[in-house]
mmCIF file of C-alpha atoms in Angstrom:
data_model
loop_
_atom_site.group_PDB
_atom_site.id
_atom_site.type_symbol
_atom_site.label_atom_id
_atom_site.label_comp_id
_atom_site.label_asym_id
_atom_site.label_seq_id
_atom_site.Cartn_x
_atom_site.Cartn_y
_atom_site.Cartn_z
ATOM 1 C CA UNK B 178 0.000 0.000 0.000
ATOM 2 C CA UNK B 179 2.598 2.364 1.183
ATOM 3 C CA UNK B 180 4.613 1.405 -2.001
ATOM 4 C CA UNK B 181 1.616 2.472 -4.744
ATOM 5 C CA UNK B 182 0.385 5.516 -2.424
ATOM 6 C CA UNK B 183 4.589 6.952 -2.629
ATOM 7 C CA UNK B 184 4.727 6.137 -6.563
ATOM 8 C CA UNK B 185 1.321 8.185 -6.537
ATOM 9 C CA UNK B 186 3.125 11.308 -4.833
ATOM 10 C CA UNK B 187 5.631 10.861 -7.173
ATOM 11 C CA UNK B 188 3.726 10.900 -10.397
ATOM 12 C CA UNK B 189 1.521 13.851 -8.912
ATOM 13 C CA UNK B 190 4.718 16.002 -7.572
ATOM 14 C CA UNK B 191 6.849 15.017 -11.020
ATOM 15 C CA UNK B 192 3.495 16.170 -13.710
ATOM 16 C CA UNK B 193 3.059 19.066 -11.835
ATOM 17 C CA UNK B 194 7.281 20.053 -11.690
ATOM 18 C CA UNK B 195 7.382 18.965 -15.242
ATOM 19 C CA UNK B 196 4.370 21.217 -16.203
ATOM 20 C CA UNK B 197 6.044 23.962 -14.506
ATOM 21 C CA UNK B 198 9.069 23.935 -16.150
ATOM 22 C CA UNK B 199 7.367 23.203 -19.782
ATOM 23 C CA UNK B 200 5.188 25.955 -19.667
ATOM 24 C CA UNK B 201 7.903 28.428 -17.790
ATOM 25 C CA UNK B 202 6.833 28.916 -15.041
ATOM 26 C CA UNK B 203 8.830 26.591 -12.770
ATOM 27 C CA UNK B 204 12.231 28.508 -12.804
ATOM 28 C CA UNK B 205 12.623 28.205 -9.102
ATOM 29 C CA UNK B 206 12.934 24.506 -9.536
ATOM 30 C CA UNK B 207 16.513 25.346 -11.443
ATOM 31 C CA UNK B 208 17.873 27.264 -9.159
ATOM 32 C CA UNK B 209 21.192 25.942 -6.717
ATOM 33 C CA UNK B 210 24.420 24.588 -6.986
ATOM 34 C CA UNK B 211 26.348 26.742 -9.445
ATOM 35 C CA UNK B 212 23.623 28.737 -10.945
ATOM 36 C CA UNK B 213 25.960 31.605 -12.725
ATOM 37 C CA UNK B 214 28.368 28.849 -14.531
ATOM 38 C CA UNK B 215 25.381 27.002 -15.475
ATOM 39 C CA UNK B 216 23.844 30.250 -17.240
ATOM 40 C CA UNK B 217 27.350 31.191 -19.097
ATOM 41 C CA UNK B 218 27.260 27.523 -20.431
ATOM 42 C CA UNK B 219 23.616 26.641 -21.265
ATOM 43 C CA UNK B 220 20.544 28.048 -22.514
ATOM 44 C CA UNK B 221 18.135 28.094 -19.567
ATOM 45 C CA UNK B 222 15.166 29.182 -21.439
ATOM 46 C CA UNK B 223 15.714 25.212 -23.469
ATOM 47 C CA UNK B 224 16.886 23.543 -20.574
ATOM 48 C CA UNK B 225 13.526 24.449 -18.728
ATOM 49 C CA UNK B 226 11.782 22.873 -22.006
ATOM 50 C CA UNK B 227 14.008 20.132 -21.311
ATOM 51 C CA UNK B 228 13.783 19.421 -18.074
ATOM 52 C CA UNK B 229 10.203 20.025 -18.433
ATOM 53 C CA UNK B 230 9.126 17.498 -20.746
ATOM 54 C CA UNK B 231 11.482 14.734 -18.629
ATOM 55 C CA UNK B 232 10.122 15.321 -15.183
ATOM 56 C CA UNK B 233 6.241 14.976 -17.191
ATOM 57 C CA UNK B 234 7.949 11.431 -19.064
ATOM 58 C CA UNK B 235 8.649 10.582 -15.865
ATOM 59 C CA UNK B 236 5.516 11.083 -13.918
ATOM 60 C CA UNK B 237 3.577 9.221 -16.824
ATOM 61 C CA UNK B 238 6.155 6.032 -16.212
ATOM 62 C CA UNK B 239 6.051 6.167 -12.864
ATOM 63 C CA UNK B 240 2.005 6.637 -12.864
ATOM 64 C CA UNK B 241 1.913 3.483 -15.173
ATOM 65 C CA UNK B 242 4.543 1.750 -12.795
ATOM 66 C CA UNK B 243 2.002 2.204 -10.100
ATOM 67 C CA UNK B 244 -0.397 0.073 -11.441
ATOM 68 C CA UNK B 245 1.650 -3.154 -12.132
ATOM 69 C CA UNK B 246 3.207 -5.844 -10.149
ATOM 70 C CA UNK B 247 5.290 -8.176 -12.177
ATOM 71 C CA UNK B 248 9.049 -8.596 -12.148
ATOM 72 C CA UNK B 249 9.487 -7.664 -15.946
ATOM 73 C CA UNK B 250 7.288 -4.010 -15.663
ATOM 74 C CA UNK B 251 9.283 -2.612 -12.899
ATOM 75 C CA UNK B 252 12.817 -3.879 -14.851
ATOM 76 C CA UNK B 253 10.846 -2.276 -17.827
ATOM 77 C CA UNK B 254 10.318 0.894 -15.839
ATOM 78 C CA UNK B 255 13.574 1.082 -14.483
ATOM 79 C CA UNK B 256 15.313 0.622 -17.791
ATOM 80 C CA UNK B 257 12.951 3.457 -19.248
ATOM 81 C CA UNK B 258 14.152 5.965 -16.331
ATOM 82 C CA UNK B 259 17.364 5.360 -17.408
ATOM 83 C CA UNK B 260 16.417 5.964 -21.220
ATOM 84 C CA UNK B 261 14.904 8.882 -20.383
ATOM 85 C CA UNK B 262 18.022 10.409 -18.183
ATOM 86 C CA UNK B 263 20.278 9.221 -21.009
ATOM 87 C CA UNK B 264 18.510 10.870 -23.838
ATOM 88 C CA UNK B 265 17.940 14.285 -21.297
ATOM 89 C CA UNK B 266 21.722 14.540 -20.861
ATOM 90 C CA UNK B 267 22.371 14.234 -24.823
ATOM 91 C CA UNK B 268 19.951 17.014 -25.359
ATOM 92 C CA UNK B 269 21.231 19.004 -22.774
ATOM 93 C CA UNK B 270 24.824 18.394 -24.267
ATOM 94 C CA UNK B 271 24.153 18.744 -27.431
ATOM 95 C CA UNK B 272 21.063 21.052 -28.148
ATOM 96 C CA UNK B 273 21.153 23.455 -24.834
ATOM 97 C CA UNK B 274 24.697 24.501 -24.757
ATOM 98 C CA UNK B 275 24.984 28.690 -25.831
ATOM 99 C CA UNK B 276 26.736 28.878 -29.376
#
């Protein structure tokens, strides 16, 4: 029970984040750590987008994940996490650096 009500917080607080950040309006979430190097290097108006659009990919697989049990869905959804943190860093890399 505790498991499915926590992936339920999850998807809620990750769709919401995601949202946020897709529509613009979640810049707060980007702030810390090194925040002027991080400007001088990337686009932050993109890497909102980005970010955006992974956190809502995220809440969707994790929503889904909810709902099963078996073995092979939860190795599914942990291999798509990692899909979709390996395809956010190539974009990041490659199509929110500043020119």
């Amino acid at each position: 029970m505790f498991d499915q009500s926590f992936s339920f917080i999850l998807t809620i607080a990750a769709l919401v984040a995601g949202f946020m950040l897709f529509t613009g309006h979640g810049s707060f979430f980007m702030k810390g750590g090194n925040t002027q190097a991080r400007a001088r290097k990337y686009d932050e108006k993109k890497m909102e987008k980005v970010s955006g659009i992974c956190l809502i990919l995220i809440g969707v697989a994790t929503g889904v994940d909810a709902f099963t049990t078996s073995v092979a869905a939860k190795i599914a959804y942990v291999v798509i996490l990692f899909v979709i943190l390996a395809v956010f860093l190539f974009v990041l890399r490659t199509k929110c650096i500043k020119k």
